[in-house]
Short mmCIF file of C-alpha atoms and ligand atoms in Angstrom, two decimals:
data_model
loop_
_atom_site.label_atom_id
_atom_site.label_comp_id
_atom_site.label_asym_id
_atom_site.label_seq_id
_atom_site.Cartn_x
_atom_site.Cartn_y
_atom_site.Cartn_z
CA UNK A 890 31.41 202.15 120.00
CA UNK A 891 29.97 204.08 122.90
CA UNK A 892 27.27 206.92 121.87
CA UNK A 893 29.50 209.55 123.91
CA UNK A 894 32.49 209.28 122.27
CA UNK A 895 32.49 212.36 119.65
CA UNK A 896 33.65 211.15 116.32
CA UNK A 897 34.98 213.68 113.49
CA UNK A 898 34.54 212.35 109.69
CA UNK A 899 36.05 214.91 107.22
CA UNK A 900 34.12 214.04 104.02
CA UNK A 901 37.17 213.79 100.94
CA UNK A 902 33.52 215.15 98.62
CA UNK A 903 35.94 218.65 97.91
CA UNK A 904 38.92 217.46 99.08
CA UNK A 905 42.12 218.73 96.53
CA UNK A 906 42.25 214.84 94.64
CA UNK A 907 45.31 216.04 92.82
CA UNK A 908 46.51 216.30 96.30
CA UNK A 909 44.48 213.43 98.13
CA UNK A 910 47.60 211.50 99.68
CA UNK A 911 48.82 214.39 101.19
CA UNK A 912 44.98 215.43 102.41
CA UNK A 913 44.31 212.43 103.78
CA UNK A 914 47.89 212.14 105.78
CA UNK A 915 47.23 215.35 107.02
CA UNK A 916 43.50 214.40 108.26
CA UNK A 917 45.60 211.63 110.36
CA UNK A 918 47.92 213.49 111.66
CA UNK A 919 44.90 216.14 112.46
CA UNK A 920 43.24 213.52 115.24
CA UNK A 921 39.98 212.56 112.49
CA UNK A 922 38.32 209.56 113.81
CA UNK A 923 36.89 208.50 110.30
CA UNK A 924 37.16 209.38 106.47
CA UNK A 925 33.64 210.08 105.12
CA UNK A 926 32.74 208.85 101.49
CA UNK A 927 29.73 210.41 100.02
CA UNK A 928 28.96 208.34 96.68
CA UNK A 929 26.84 209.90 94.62
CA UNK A 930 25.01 208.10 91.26
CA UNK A 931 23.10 211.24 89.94
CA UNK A 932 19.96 209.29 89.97
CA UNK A 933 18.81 209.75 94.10
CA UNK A 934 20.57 212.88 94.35
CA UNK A 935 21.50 215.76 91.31
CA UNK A 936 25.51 214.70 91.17
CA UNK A 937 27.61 212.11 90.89
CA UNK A 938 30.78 211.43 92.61
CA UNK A 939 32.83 208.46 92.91
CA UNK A 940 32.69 204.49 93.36
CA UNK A 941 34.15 201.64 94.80
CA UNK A 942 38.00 202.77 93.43
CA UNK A 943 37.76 205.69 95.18
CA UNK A 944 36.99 203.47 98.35
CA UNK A 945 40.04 201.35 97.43
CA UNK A 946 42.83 204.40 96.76
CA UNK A 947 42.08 205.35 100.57
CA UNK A 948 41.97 202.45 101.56
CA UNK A 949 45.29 201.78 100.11
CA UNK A 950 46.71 205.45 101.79
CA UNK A 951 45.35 205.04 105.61
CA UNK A 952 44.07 202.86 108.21
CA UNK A 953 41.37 205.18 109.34
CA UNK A 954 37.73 203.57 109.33
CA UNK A 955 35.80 204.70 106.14
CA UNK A 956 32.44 205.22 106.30
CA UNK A 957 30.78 204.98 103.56
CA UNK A 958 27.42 207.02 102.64
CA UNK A 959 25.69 205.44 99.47
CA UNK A 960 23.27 208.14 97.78
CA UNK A 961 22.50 206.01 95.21
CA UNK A 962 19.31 204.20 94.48
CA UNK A 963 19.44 200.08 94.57
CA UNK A 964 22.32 200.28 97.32
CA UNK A 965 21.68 196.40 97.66
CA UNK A 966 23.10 196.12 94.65
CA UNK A 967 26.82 197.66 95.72
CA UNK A 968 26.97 196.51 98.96
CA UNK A 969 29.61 193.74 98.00
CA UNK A 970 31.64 195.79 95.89
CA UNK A 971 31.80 198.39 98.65
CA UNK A 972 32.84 195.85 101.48
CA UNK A 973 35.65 194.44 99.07
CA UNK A 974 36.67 197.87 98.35
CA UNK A 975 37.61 198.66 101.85
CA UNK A 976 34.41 200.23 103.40
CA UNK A 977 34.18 199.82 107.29
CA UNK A 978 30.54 200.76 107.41
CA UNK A 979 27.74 201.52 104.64
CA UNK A 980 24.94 204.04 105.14
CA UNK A 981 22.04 203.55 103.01
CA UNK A 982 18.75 205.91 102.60
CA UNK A 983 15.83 204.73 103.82
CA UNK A 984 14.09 207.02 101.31
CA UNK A 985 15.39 204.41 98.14
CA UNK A 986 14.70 201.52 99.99
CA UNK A 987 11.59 199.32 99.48
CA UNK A 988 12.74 196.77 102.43
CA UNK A 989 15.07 198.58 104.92
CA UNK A 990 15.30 195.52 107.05
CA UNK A 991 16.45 193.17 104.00
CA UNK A 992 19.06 195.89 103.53
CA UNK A 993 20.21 196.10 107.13
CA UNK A 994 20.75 192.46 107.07
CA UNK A 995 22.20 192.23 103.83
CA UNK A 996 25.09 194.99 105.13
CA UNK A 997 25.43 193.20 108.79
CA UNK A 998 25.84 189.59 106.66
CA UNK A 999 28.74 191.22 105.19
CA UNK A 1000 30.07 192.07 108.45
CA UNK A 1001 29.74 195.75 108.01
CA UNK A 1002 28.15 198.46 110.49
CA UNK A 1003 25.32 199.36 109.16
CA UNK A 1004 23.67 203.00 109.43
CA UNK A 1005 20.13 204.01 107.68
CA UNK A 1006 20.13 207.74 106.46
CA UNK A 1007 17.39 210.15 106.37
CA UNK A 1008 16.88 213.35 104.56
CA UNK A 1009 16.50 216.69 105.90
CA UNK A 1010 12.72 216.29 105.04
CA UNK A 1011 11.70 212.85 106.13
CA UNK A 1012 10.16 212.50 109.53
CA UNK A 1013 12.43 211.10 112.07
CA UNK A 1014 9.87 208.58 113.25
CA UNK A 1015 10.56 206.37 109.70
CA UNK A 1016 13.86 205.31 111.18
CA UNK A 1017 12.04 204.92 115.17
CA UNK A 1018 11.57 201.31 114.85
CA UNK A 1019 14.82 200.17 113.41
CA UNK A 1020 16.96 202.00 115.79
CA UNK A 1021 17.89 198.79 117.16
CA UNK A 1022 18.86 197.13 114.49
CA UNK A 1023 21.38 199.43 113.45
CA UNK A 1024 24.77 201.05 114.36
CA UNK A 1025 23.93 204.59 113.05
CA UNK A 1026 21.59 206.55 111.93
CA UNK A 1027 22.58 209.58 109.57
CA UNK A 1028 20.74 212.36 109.29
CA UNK A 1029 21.28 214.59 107.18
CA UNK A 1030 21.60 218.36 108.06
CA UNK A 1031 21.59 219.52 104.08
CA UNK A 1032 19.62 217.86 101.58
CA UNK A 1033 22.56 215.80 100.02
CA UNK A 1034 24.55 216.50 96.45
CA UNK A 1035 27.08 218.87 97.48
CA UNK A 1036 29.72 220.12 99.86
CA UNK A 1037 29.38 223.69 100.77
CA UNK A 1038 25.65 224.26 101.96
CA UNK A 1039 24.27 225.73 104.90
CA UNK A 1040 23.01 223.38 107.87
CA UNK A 1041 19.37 223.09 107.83
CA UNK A 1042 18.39 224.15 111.96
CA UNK A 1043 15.14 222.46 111.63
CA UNK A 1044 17.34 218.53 111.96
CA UNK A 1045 18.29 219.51 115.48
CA UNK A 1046 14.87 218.46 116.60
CA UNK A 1047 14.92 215.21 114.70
CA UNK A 1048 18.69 214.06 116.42
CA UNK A 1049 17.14 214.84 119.99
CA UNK A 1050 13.83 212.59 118.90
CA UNK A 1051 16.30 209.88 117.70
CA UNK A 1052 18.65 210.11 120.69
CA UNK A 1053 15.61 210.06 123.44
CA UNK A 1054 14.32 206.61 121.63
CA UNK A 1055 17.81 205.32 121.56
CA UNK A 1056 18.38 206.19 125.30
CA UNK A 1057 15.64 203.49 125.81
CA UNK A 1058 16.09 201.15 122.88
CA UNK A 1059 20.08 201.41 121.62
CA UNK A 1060 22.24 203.07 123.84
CA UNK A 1061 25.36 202.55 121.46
CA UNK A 1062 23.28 204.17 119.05
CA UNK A 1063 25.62 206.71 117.11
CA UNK A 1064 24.17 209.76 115.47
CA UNK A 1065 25.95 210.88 112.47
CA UNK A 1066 25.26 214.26 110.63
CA UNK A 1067 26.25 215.09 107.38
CA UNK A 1068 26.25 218.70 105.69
CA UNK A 1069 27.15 222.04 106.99
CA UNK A 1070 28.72 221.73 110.16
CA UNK A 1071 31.06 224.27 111.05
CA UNK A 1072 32.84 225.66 114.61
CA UNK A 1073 29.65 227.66 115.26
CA UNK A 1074 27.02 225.25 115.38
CA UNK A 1075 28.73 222.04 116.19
CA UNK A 1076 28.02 222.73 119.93
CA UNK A 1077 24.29 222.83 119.58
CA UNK A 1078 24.44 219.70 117.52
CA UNK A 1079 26.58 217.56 120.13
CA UNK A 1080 23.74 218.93 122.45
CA UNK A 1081 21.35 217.76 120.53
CA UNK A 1082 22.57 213.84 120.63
CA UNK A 1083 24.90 213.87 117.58
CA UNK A 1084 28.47 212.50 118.04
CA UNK A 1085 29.50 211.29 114.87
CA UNK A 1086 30.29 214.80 112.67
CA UNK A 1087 30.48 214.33 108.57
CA UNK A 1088 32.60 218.07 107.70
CA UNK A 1089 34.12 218.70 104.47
CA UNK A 1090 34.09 222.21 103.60
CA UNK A 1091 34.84 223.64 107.00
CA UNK A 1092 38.35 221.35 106.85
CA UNK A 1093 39.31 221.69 102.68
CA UNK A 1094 38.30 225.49 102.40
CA UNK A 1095 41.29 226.09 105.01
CA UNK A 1096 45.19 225.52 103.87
CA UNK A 1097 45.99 223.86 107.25
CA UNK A 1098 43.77 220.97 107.34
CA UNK A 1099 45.14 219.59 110.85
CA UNK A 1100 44.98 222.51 112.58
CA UNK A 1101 41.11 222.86 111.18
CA UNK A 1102 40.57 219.58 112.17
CA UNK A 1103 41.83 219.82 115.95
CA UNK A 1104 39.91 223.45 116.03
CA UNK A 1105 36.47 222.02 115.00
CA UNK A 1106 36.95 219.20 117.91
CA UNK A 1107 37.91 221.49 120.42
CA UNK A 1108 34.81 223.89 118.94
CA UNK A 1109 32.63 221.20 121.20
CA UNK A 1110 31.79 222.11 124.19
CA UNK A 1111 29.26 219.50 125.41
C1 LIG B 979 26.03 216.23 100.80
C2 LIG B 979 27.39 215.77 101.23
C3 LIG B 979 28.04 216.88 102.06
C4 LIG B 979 29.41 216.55 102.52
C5 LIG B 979 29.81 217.50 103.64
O1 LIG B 979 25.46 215.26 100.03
O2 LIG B 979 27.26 214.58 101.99
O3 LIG B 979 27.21 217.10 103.17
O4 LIG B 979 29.49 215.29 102.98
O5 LIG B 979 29.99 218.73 103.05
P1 LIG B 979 29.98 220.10 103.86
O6 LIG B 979 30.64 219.85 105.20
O7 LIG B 979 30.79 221.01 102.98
O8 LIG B 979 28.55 220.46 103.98
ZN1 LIG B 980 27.68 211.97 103.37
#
């Protein structure tokens, strides 16, 4: 997938799940690129969400390509159950993982895309030398457990550091970012080298979900 396509991800994290059919029709019919998945084990970060059958009923409700971000410690342990469940891609932290590499392989044997994720506060120079042995690298712009925080502005330096090395190392790099985005600061952060865009709250606070959807795309102006 080429690095200058922009992608948007609504994250289901707050969607309405008494309502998720009907959410997730509408986030098709609202031009999203990808569904988001943020799983969440309450060990690596302070909540947990869902698993593998939440990976499943989506799968089961739209062909969209669903990303899935594992906050969860021993991700080499789920990778399987993820790819079986539906998942088009798996992100992993590097933070929980003692071998990154092992892990990259282990996702790529399963033939997934692979992405390594990195916290607001770990240097963007830990993910430098595997940026070409990955699809994506995610980095996040809150530190991660919940929808609804403010982007951290200090991650926009970190995407332009990852997006200079990739110019010269893995051009089809994509940059994902995950937590906070809204219509006012998407801009800067396509200008920054992001083009993959994880947004939950900005699309489920608002009744019409495809019309918030269409207004945070055309929000870029790169
Ligand atoms: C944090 C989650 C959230 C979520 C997006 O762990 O990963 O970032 O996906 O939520 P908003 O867009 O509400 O920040
Ligand atoms: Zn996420």
């Amino acid at each position: 997938m080429k690095k200058d396509k922009i992608l948007i991800a609504p994250s289901i994290l707050n969607a309405d799940f008494k309502n998720l059919y009907n959410q997730i029709k509408n986030i098709e019919k609202g031009g999203a690129d990808w569904i988001h998945l943020d799983i969440m084990d309450g060990h690596f970060v302070p909540n947990i969400s869902f698993g593998p059958s939440m990976v499943e009923t989506v799968n089961n409700i739209t062909n969209l390509y669903l990303d899935v971000h594992l906050m969860i410690e021993h991700p080499e342990k789920f990778i399987k159950v993820f790819k079986e469940a539906g998942a088009d891609s798996i992100a992993i932290h590097n933070e929980v993982c003692k071998d990154i590499r092992r892990n990259i392989e282990l996702i790529k044997n399963m033939e997934l895309n692979v992405g390594v994720a990195i916290n607001p506060d770990t240097p963007a120079e830990n993910v430098i030398n595997i940026i070409s042995d990955v699809d994506m690298i995610l980095v996040m712009t809150v530190f991660p457990g919940f929808g609804g925080q403010k982007f951290i502005p200090y991650t926009l330096d970190k995407i332009r550091r990852i997006r200079e090395y990739a110019e010269k190392n893995n051009n089809n790099l994509l940059i994902e970012v995950d937590g906070g985005i809204d219509d006012e600061n998407i801009s800067k952060i396509a200008n920054a080298g992001a083009n993959v865009f994880v947004i939950g709250s900005t699309i489920f606070k608002q009744s019409n979900i495809e019309e918030a959807i269409k207004n945070i795309r055309n929000a870029i102006k790169t």
